Amino acid sequence: MSIINHSTSPDLPPPVTEVGVIGWMRHNLFSSPLNFALTLVGAYLIFTFFIPAFDWAIWSANFTGKDQSACTGGGACWVFIADRLNFFVYGFFPDAEYWRVNIVFILLAALLIPQFIEAFPYKMWLGWALLVGLPIVSYFLLIGGSFGIVHVETEKWGGIMLTLVLSFVGIVAALPIGIVLALGRRSNMPVIRGICIGFIELWRGVPLISVLFMASVMLPLFLPEGLNFNKLLRALIGIVMFQSAYMAEVIRGGLQAIPKGQYEAADALGLGYWKSMGLIILPQALKLVIPGIVNTFIALFKDTTLVLIIGLLDILASVQASIIDPAWSDVATEGYVFAAFVFWIFCFGMSRYSQALERKLHTGHKR
Amino acid sequence: MADHQTDQNGTAPSKPPPWNDPVIRSIAFQIVAVILVGYFFYYILNNTLSNMESRGITTGFKFLDTEAGFGILMSLIEYDESHTYGRTFLVGLLNTLMVSVLGIILATIIGFIVGIMRLSNNWLISKIATVYIEVLRNIPLLLQIFFWYIAVLQALPGPRQSMRIGDSFFLNNRGLYSPRPIFEDGFGMVVIAIVIAIAAIVYIKRWAHRRQEITGEQFPVFWTSLGLLIVLPGLAFLVTGMPLSWEYSELKRFSFGGGMRIIPEMMALLWALTMYTAAFIAEIVRSGIQAVSHGQTEAARALGLRNGPTLRLIIIPQAMRVIIPPLTSQYLNLTKNSSLATAIGYPDLVSVFMGTTLNQTGQAVEIVAMTMAVYLTISLSISFVMNWYNRKMALVER
């Protein structure tokens, strides 16, 4: 009889405390006394903030109804939002003309979404349509007065639509100006460089509010007599100036990241300045800074709320105007949460996109 | 680039015609640019002057000496209706500076805490930090300011039903009331003691560093400093007979009197600015710490450093190098964003000067230019100081 056991004994299962839910909790929540305490603090935070917030927003909230009397649950009164939704989306745009805004929304979505899909065909043409075609089409559709559609004054624009117009025009117009400024800042000509640096640093050094104030009170003084811009156009000019300075700095980052060899190669091919920039440098530089451009766009999108200070009715201003309506009492929180949610969806989505792009573009060259 | 070319034989190439010569071209371009920009400014100036003339607005800074005639909600210096417009500028500027400085300090503290929380091993803590960051930084600041001001602070109970901590702190829709310290004679001694303590700490730190370089012996600098900082002023305070008393707020018929009042406008603005900027700072801190490669920690371990010194001597100095440039731009953003005060009526520079004063005097050009100049100066000086610090911290490559 041998005392050596030659058969392999079966694998024991790992200890219960190391795997599954318990193991995960031991490793991630209770690995040390400090962690234990932190977990308790975290749990306390959740119980005091998150759960009451969820309760307010969902479980004891009222979703259906017509007016204030429908809000009996003690939670959020989402009826208010549903009642005012058209105002929040279109502002004072006439009801009968909503279809025009809707067409612009649909066009925007149809042109924008393919940009996020890797293998979508004709992406470049769609991109051009988005940057050049859409603003032109939207201009005629939204302002009207030609092709037999009614003219709508820009004073009636508002809500999400105005926010989108401001941020979209801001970014599309700022892009070419930003490119020119960035090239100018890296130019060999001292005068051109000086002018560009002065422009960029001036706008980057002052808050957007003062730029908007300037656009609304000083711009009319700059113009020759008889010429007058409306409020929206003045705000847009301010936003574009401001944004192009930021855009220029982003693009300059891209230009600096292009190795010197590329510039020299372009010179060696005998290309002139504009050709070497347009064909060799800029395509590479712009591709590098797309995440940066998206980030400035997020900042701009949030900053468009500032136009309410000079009296434009963007989404935040339309919420502000609605919550003081005597037909509804105590709906300020609901209004702000709704506006915050709209902004959050847009900005969070864009920032995720820009992060994904950054990961895609960083193919192993990261130090 | 094409200036000094010679061909293979060493002879200069034939000169291009003048319209193709890069030097002449660049000079021509610059002259054209100067003329265009000059004409643009001339055109604008001309229009402005004729417009102002036709509207009957006088130019110049004389208005700064006229009586303002409007009250300001909060002022760090003496101010009432009889002071001048020039004084309103100063009041606004000080209010802007105060909220910016407080905001920068608070946002830095909260931002660093949240950034470190996000890197915590504890799943729950790191998720809470992530939610905080992702929610706050994707919602416009102005919306957050309105939320705190209108939905939270204005919804607080009135003075009679104030929320309170004991008899010293009261929170209601008129603001936050706290006791006001009253410094009596002799408090100067305490201040002097604090200054002496700080000087001593600086000296001890230098001495300890030198001694460690020579002998390798360490000296408990931190505990000595803490002791000095508590003991010296404490002694001075006791010796001079406790020259400090508190004036408490009291409920009068309709509102509180006495004590110190922080107006709700300031609370909302400061809170929103802090929370918003802290979310960005947290992300900067996280990426800065993550940018220090793990090999550095392992090397520190191999040298026998404990956790504390590893963090203090190895990780933080390297992380700071990554953190400082974006942190600077966040400080600048916070300062510029403090101008959103005008939306809720906190009397900052934009609200008082570019708002009320401009409306009353109509001196748009002067006022807008002065305000922009202030912000430009603040921006340029913060970035100057931070660039200096950044150069000091930068990697010295051999």
mmCIF file of C-alpha atoms in Angstrom, chain B residues 25-319:
data_model
loop_
_atom_site.group_PDB
_atom_site.id
_atom_site.type_symbol
_atom_site.label_atom_id
_atom_site.label_comp_id
_atom_site.label_asym_id
_atom_site.label_seq_id
_atom_site.Cartn_x
_atom_site.Cartn_y
_atom_site.Cartn_z
ATOM 1 C CA ARG B 25 6.658 90.579 -50.777
ATOM 2 C CA SER B 26 6.580 90.213 -47.028
ATOM 3 C CA ILE B 27 7.309 93.919 -46.564
ATOM 4 C CA ALA B 28 4.532 94.770 -48.997
ATOM 5 C CA PHE B 29 2.081 92.489 -47.202
ATOM 6 C CA GLN B 30 2.895 94.056 -43.870
ATOM 7 C CA ILE B 31 2.469 97.561 -45.202
ATOM 8 C CA VAL B 32 -0.896 96.618 -46.658
ATOM 9 C CA ALA B 33 -1.906 95.053 -43.328
ATOM 10 C CA VAL B 34 -0.916 98.166 -41.394
ATOM 11 C CA ILE B 35 -2.837 100.375 -43.778
ATOM 12 C CA LEU B 36 -5.940 98.171 -43.603
ATOM 13 C CA VAL B 37 -5.928 97.953 -39.802
ATOM 14 C CA GLY B 38 -5.173 101.656 -39.501
ATOM 15 C CA TYR B 39 -8.001 102.523 -41.854
ATOM 16 C CA PHE B 40 -10.354 100.224 -39.944
ATOM 17 C CA PHE B 41 -9.619 101.972 -36.662
ATOM 18 C CA TYR B 42 -9.811 105.385 -38.290
ATOM 19 C CA TYR B 43 -13.179 104.487 -39.789
ATOM 20 C CA ILE B 44 -14.534 103.236 -36.469
ATOM 21 C CA LEU B 45 -13.192 106.233 -34.565
ATOM 22 C CA ASN B 46 -14.686 108.598 -37.081
ATOM 23 C CA ASN B 47 -18.086 106.917 -36.903
ATOM 24 C CA THR B 48 -17.998 106.794 -33.127
ATOM 25 C CA LEU B 49 -17.167 110.454 -32.785
ATOM 26 C CA SER B 50 -19.858 111.566 -35.193
ATOM 27 C CA ASN B 51 -22.406 109.209 -33.615
ATOM 28 C CA MET B 52 -21.613 110.450 -30.139
ATOM 29 C CA GLU B 53 -21.846 114.026 -31.304
ATOM 30 C CA SER B 54 -25.252 113.473 -32.852
ATOM 31 C CA ARG B 55 -26.474 111.804 -29.634
ATOM 32 C CA GLY B 56 -25.041 114.539 -27.474
ATOM 33 C CA ILE B 57 -22.603 112.320 -25.557
ATOM 34 C CA THR B 58 -19.433 114.036 -24.412
ATOM 35 C CA THR B 59 -16.192 112.135 -24.533
ATOM 36 C CA GLY B 60 -13.565 111.910 -21.841
ATOM 37 C CA PHE B 61 -13.256 110.685 -18.297
ATOM 38 C CA LYS B 62 -14.775 113.715 -16.551
ATOM 39 C CA PHE B 63 -17.834 111.691 -15.574
ATOM 40 C CA LEU B 64 -15.699 109.799 -13.053
ATOM 41 C CA ASP B 65 -15.775 112.840 -10.783
ATOM 42 C CA THR B 66 -19.536 113.383 -10.804
ATOM 43 C CA GLU B 67 -21.792 112.149 -8.038
ATOM 44 C CA ALA B 68 -23.152 108.666 -8.677
ATOM 45 C CA GLY B 69 -26.413 108.940 -6.771
ATOM 46 C CA PHE B 70 -27.177 105.225 -6.584
ATOM 47 C CA GLY B 71 -26.616 102.774 -3.780
ATOM 48 C CA ILE B 72 -24.629 99.558 -3.993
ATOM 49 C CA LEU B 73 -25.703 96.410 -2.191
ATOM 50 C CA MET B 74 -22.316 95.499 -0.811
ATOM 51 C CA SER B 75 -19.066 97.369 -0.555
ATOM 52 C CA LEU B 76 -15.713 96.653 0.986
ATOM 53 C CA ILE B 77 -14.869 100.326 1.214
ATOM 54 C CA GLU B 78 -16.996 103.193 2.435
ATOM 55 C CA TYR B 79 -19.590 104.040 -0.194
ATOM 56 C CA ASP B 80 -22.949 105.769 -0.389
ATOM 57 C CA GLU B 81 -25.004 107.701 -2.939
ATOM 58 C CA SER B 82 -22.923 110.856 -2.572
ATOM 59 C CA HIS B 83 -19.708 109.248 -3.791
ATOM 60 C CA THR B 84 -18.481 109.581 -7.361
ATOM 61 C CA TYR B 85 -18.702 107.291 -10.381
ATOM 62 C CA GLY B 86 -14.981 106.767 -9.988
ATOM 63 C CA ARG B 87 -15.709 105.304 -6.560
ATOM 64 C CA THR B 88 -18.286 102.909 -8.062
ATOM 65 C CA PHE B 89 -15.543 101.584 -10.284
ATOM 66 C CA LEU B 90 -13.382 100.892 -7.255
ATOM 67 C CA VAL B 91 -16.234 99.268 -5.309
ATOM 68 C CA GLY B 92 -17.043 96.992 -8.230
ATOM 69 C CA LEU B 93 -13.421 96.100 -8.786
ATOM 70 C CA LEU B 94 -12.900 95.173 -5.125
ATOM 71 C CA ASN B 95 -16.045 93.044 -5.092
ATOM 72 C CA THR B 96 -14.867 91.234 -8.226
ATOM 73 C CA LEU B 97 -11.441 90.652 -6.739
ATOM 74 C CA MET B 98 -12.874 89.391 -3.468
ATOM 75 C CA VAL B 99 -15.210 86.856 -5.024
ATOM 76 C CA SER B 100 -12.468 85.706 -7.418
ATOM 77 C CA VAL B 101 -9.868 85.209 -4.710
ATOM 78 C CA LEU B 102 -12.275 83.373 -2.413
ATOM 79 C CA GLY B 103 -13.486 81.305 -5.359
ATOM 80 C CA ILE B 104 -9.971 80.373 -6.406
ATOM 81 C CA ILE B 105 -9.056 79.237 -2.897
ATOM 82 C CA LEU B 106 -12.235 77.218 -2.353
ATOM 83 C CA ALA B 107 -12.253 75.725 -5.856
ATOM 84 C CA THR B 108 -8.646 74.629 -5.472
ATOM 85 C CA ILE B 109 -9.375 72.874 -2.183
ATOM 86 C CA ILE B 110 -12.547 71.164 -3.391
ATOM 87 C CA GLY B 111 -11.021 70.402 -6.787
ATOM 88 C CA PHE B 112 -7.996 68.673 -5.296
ATOM 89 C CA ILE B 113 -10.164 66.663 -2.893
ATOM 90 C CA VAL B 114 -12.535 65.543 -5.661
ATOM 91 C CA GLY B 115 -9.662 64.811 -8.045
ATOM 92 C CA ILE B 116 -8.004 62.561 -5.472
ATOM 93 C CA MET B 117 -11.367 61.003 -4.614
ATOM 94 C CA ARG B 118 -11.743 60.081 -8.269
ATOM 95 C CA LEU B 119 -8.495 58.106 -8.092
ATOM 96 C CA SER B 120 -9.493 56.388 -4.862
ATOM 97 C CA ASN B 121 -9.422 52.597 -4.614
ATOM 98 C CA ASN B 122 -12.836 52.826 -3.081
ATOM 99 C CA TRP B 123 -15.351 52.184 -5.821
ATOM 100 C CA LEU B 124 -18.159 54.151 -4.220
ATOM 101 C CA ILE B 125 -16.040 57.236 -3.540
ATOM 102 C CA SER B 126 -14.554 57.284 -7.019
ATOM 103 C CA LYS B 127 -18.020 56.925 -8.590
ATOM 104 C CA ILE B 128 -19.410 59.770 -6.504
ATOM 105 C CA ALA B 129 -16.510 61.960 -7.636
ATOM 106 C CA THR B 130 -17.111 60.970 -11.268
ATOM 107 C CA VAL B 131 -20.793 61.834 -11.056
ATOM 108 C CA TYR B 132 -19.977 65.188 -9.455
ATOM 109 C CA ILE B 133 -17.474 66.041 -12.185
ATOM 110 C CA GLU B 134 -19.552 64.873 -15.139
ATOM 111 C CA VAL B 135 -22.727 66.568 -13.958
ATOM 112 C CA LEU B 136 -21.333 69.936 -12.947
ATOM 113 C CA ARG B 137 -18.977 70.563 -15.778
ATOM 114 C CA ASN B 138 -21.558 69.877 -18.466
ATOM 115 C CA ILE B 139 -24.105 72.381 -17.204
ATOM 116 C CA PRO B 140 -23.659 76.081 -18.007
ATOM 117 C CA LEU B 141 -22.370 78.151 -15.122
ATOM 118 C CA LEU B 142 -25.045 80.801 -15.513
ATOM 119 C CA LEU B 143 -27.724 78.140 -15.112
ATOM 120 C CA GLN B 144 -26.038 76.918 -11.935
ATOM 121 C CA ILE B 145 -25.863 80.441 -10.555
ATOM 122 C CA PHE B 146 -29.569 80.953 -11.223
ATOM 123 C CA PHE B 147 -30.363 77.594 -9.712
ATOM 124 C CA TRP B 148 -28.603 78.360 -6.438
ATOM 125 C CA TYR B 149 -29.860 81.898 -6.311
ATOM 126 C CA ILE B 150 -33.491 81.494 -7.307
ATOM 127 C CA ALA B 151 -34.368 77.867 -6.686
ATOM 128 C CA VAL B 152 -32.378 77.380 -3.487
ATOM 129 C CA LEU B 153 -31.518 80.610 -1.670
ATOM 130 C CA GLN B 154 -34.694 82.550 -2.450
ATOM 131 C CA ALA B 155 -36.738 79.535 -1.432
ATOM 132 C CA LEU B 156 -35.246 79.652 2.059
ATOM 133 C CA PRO B 157 -37.537 80.715 4.922
ATOM 134 C CA GLY B 158 -37.757 84.363 5.974
ATOM 135 C CA PRO B 159 -35.834 85.894 8.893
ATOM 136 C CA ARG B 160 -38.311 84.713 11.526
ATOM 137 C CA GLN B 161 -38.030 81.052 10.537
ATOM 138 C CA SER B 162 -34.269 81.148 9.885
ATOM 139 C CA MET B 163 -32.233 78.004 9.884
ATOM 140 C CA ARG B 164 -29.742 78.419 12.685
ATOM 141 C CA ILE B 165 -26.728 76.932 14.373
ATOM 142 C CA GLY B 166 -26.961 77.891 18.032
ATOM 143 C CA ASP B 167 -27.263 81.633 18.485
ATOM 144 C CA SER B 168 -24.423 82.579 16.201
ATOM 145 C CA PHE B 169 -25.221 81.520 12.621
ATOM 146 C CA PHE B 170 -28.504 82.215 10.850
ATOM 147 C CA LEU B 171 -29.420 81.325 7.298
ATOM 148 C CA ASN B 172 -32.490 82.801 5.641
ATOM 149 C CA ASN B 173 -33.549 84.347 2.349
ATOM 150 C CA ARG B 174 -31.783 87.584 3.291
ATOM 151 C CA GLY B 175 -28.428 85.889 3.507
ATOM 152 C CA LEU B 176 -26.110 84.228 5.975
ATOM 153 C CA TYR B 177 -25.561 85.979 9.293
ATOM 154 C CA SER B 178 -22.553 85.240 11.428
ATOM 155 C CA PRO B 179 -20.873 86.891 14.431
ATOM 156 C CA ARG B 180 -18.540 89.725 13.573
ATOM 157 C CA PRO B 181 -15.123 89.733 15.234
ATOM 158 C CA ILE B 182 -14.290 92.986 17.011
ATOM 159 C CA PHE B 183 -10.579 93.593 17.394
ATOM 160 C CA GLU B 184 -9.618 95.587 20.455
ATOM 161 C CA ASP B 185 -6.359 97.279 21.367
ATOM 162 C CA GLY B 186 -3.497 94.870 21.534
ATOM 163 C CA PHE B 187 -4.661 92.562 18.791
ATOM 164 C CA GLY B 188 -1.790 93.933 16.785
ATOM 165 C CA MET B 189 0.506 91.931 19.061
ATOM 166 C CA VAL B 190 -1.190 88.712 17.956
ATOM 167 C CA VAL B 191 -0.704 89.641 14.313
ATOM 168 C CA ILE B 192 2.956 90.382 15.007
ATOM 169 C CA ALA B 193 3.267 87.010 16.739
ATOM 170 C CA ILE B 194 1.850 85.263 13.684
ATOM 171 C CA VAL B 195 4.319 87.068 11.432
ATOM 172 C CA ILE B 196 7.196 86.095 13.736
ATOM 173 C CA ALA B 197 6.018 82.479 13.772
ATOM 174 C CA ILE B 198 5.938 82.378 9.969
ATOM 175 C CA ALA B 199 9.406 83.912 9.760
ATOM 176 C CA ALA B 200 10.711 81.369 12.261
ATOM 177 C CA ILE B 201 9.168 78.513 10.293
ATOM 178 C CA VAL B 202 10.823 79.673 7.080
ATOM 179 C CA TYR B 203 14.157 79.893 8.891
ATOM 180 C CA ILE B 204 13.784 76.473 10.537
ATOM 181 C CA LYS B 205 12.871 74.900 7.237
ATOM 182 C CA ARG B 206 15.985 76.265 5.571
ATOM 183 C CA TRP B 207 18.163 75.278 8.513
ATOM 184 C CA ALA B 208 16.710 71.742 8.621
ATOM 185 C CA HIS B 209 17.246 71.360 4.894
ATOM 186 C CA ARG B 210 20.872 72.463 5.161
ATOM 187 C CA ARG B 211 21.488 70.215 8.130
ATOM 188 C CA GLN B 212 19.997 67.248 6.308
ATOM 189 C CA GLU B 213 22.179 67.909 3.279
ATOM 190 C CA ILE B 214 25.292 67.892 5.480
ATOM 191 C CA THR B 215 24.599 65.305 8.160
ATOM 192 C CA GLY B 216 21.649 63.347 6.792
ATOM 193 C CA GLU B 217 19.759 63.876 10.030
ATOM 194 C CA GLN B 218 16.109 64.824 9.698
ATOM 195 C CA PHE B 219 14.255 67.342 11.751
ATOM 196 C CA PRO B 220 10.460 67.227 12.402
ATOM 197 C CA VAL B 221 9.786 70.490 10.563
ATOM 198 C CA PHE B 222 6.041 70.011 10.197
ATOM 199 C CA TRP B 223 5.273 69.439 13.859
ATOM 200 C CA THR B 224 7.626 72.199 14.992
ATOM 201 C CA SER B 225 5.963 74.624 12.584
ATOM 202 C CA LEU B 226 2.489 73.650 13.700
ATOM 203 C CA GLY B 227 3.522 74.093 17.333
ATOM 204 C CA LEU B 228 5.050 77.487 16.652
ATOM 205 C CA LEU B 229 2.022 78.625 14.723
ATOM 206 C CA ILE B 230 -0.313 77.751 17.585
ATOM 207 C CA VAL B 231 1.821 78.564 20.612
ATOM 208 C CA LEU B 232 3.259 81.988 19.682
ATOM 209 C CA PRO B 233 -0.009 83.735 18.689
ATOM 210 C CA GLY B 234 -1.833 81.910 21.501
ATOM 211 C CA LEU B 235 0.639 83.244 24.075
ATOM 212 C CA ALA B 236 0.388 86.743 22.650
ATOM 213 C CA PHE B 237 -3.390 86.497 22.773
ATOM 214 C CA LEU B 238 -3.393 85.467 26.438
ATOM 215 C CA VAL B 239 -0.731 87.950 27.490
ATOM 216 C CA THR B 240 -2.547 90.919 25.950
ATOM 217 C CA GLY B 241 -5.727 89.891 27.725
ATOM 218 C CA MET B 242 -7.782 88.308 24.931
ATOM 219 C CA PRO B 243 -8.403 91.438 22.846
ATOM 220 C CA LEU B 244 -11.136 89.924 20.681
ATOM 221 C CA SER B 245 -14.884 89.808 21.119
ATOM 222 C CA TRP B 246 -17.767 88.799 18.899
ATOM 223 C CA GLU B 247 -20.773 90.829 17.927
ATOM 224 C CA TYR B 248 -23.723 88.514 17.393
ATOM 225 C CA SER B 249 -26.575 88.991 14.955
ATOM 226 C CA GLU B 250 -29.928 89.560 16.585
ATOM 227 C CA LEU B 251 -33.420 89.316 15.218
ATOM 228 C CA LYS B 252 -34.961 92.787 15.174
ATOM 229 C CA ARG B 253 -38.568 93.361 14.199
ATOM 230 C CA PHE B 254 -38.326 92.299 10.532
ATOM 231 C CA SER B 255 -34.712 91.397 9.942
ATOM 232 C CA PHE B 256 -31.418 90.783 11.606
ATOM 233 C CA GLY B 257 -29.183 93.500 12.888
ATOM 234 C CA GLY B 258 -25.543 93.488 13.886
ATOM 235 C CA GLY B 259 -23.040 90.780 13.143
ATOM 236 C CA MET B 260 -21.765 90.017 9.698
ATOM 237 C CA ARG B 261 -24.092 89.438 6.765
ATOM 238 C CA ILE B 262 -23.170 87.619 3.596
ATOM 239 C CA ILE B 263 -25.688 88.590 0.943
ATOM 240 C CA PRO B 264 -27.388 85.718 -0.916
ATOM 241 C CA GLU B 265 -26.111 87.069 -4.251
ATOM 242 C CA MET B 266 -22.578 86.537 -3.067
ATOM 243 C CA MET B 267 -23.322 83.106 -1.607
ATOM 244 C CA ALA B 268 -24.936 81.914 -4.831
ATOM 245 C CA LEU B 269 -22.182 83.309 -7.029
ATOM 246 C CA LEU B 270 -19.340 82.038 -4.882
ATOM 247 C CA TRP B 271 -20.910 78.626 -4.433
ATOM 248 C CA ALA B 272 -21.677 78.155 -8.122
ATOM 249 C CA LEU B 273 -18.257 79.425 -9.239
ATOM 250 C CA THR B 274 -16.533 77.160 -6.734
ATOM 251 C CA MET B 275 -18.477 74.017 -7.548
ATOM 252 C CA TYR B 276 -18.223 74.554 -11.319
ATOM 253 C CA THR B 277 -14.515 75.330 -11.380
ATOM 254 C CA ALA B 278 -13.747 72.582 -8.857
ATOM 255 C CA ALA B 279 -15.122 70.027 -11.314
ATOM 256 C CA PHE B 280 -12.604 71.184 -13.926
ATOM 257 C CA ILE B 281 -9.762 71.364 -11.415
ATOM 258 C CA ALA B 282 -10.555 67.823 -10.269
ATOM 259 C CA GLU B 283 -10.099 66.538 -13.808
ATOM 260 C CA ILE B 284 -6.819 68.443 -14.116
ATOM 261 C CA VAL B 285 -5.559 66.997 -10.835
ATOM 262 C CA ARG B 286 -6.553 63.480 -11.840
ATOM 263 C CA SER B 287 -4.810 63.666 -15.196
ATOM 264 C CA GLY B 288 -1.776 65.266 -13.578
ATOM 265 C CA ILE B 289 -1.373 62.484 -11.050
ATOM 266 C CA GLN B 290 -2.004 59.821 -13.660
ATOM 267 C CA ALA B 291 0.643 61.388 -15.873
ATOM 268 C CA VAL B 292 3.348 60.433 -13.390
ATOM 269 C CA SER B 293 4.325 56.954 -14.473
ATOM 270 C CA HIS B 294 4.092 54.095 -12.036
ATOM 271 C CA GLY B 295 7.830 53.479 -12.379
ATOM 272 C CA GLN B 296 8.420 56.633 -10.328
ATOM 273 C CA THR B 297 6.520 55.206 -7.389
ATOM 274 C CA GLU B 298 8.390 51.926 -7.706
ATOM 275 C CA ALA B 299 11.728 53.724 -7.875
ATOM 276 C CA ALA B 300 10.847 55.675 -4.736
ATOM 277 C CA ARG B 301 10.000 52.396 -2.999
ATOM 278 C CA ALA B 302 13.291 50.941 -4.150
ATOM 279 C CA LEU B 303 15.071 53.890 -2.536
ATOM 280 C CA GLY B 304 13.290 53.035 0.682
ATOM 281 C CA LEU B 305 10.957 56.032 0.870
ATOM 282 C CA ARG B 306 7.754 55.601 2.804
ATOM 283 C CA ASN B 307 4.306 56.515 1.465
ATOM 284 C CA GLY B 308 4.277 60.114 2.685
ATOM 285 C CA PRO B 309 7.698 61.154 1.369
ATOM 286 C CA THR B 310 6.999 59.300 -1.896
ATOM 287 C CA LEU B 311 3.937 61.423 -2.437
ATOM 288 C CA ARG B 312 5.553 64.650 -1.236
ATOM 289 C CA LEU B 313 8.950 64.350 -2.854
ATOM 290 C CA ILE B 314 8.355 62.240 -5.972
ATOM 291 C CA ILE B 315 4.758 62.254 -7.166
ATOM 292 C CA ILE B 316 3.449 65.730 -6.330
ATOM 293 C CA PRO B 317 6.365 67.758 -7.762
ATOM 294 C CA GLN B 318 6.101 65.873 -11.041
ATOM 295 C CA ALA B 319 2.321 66.020 -11.128
#
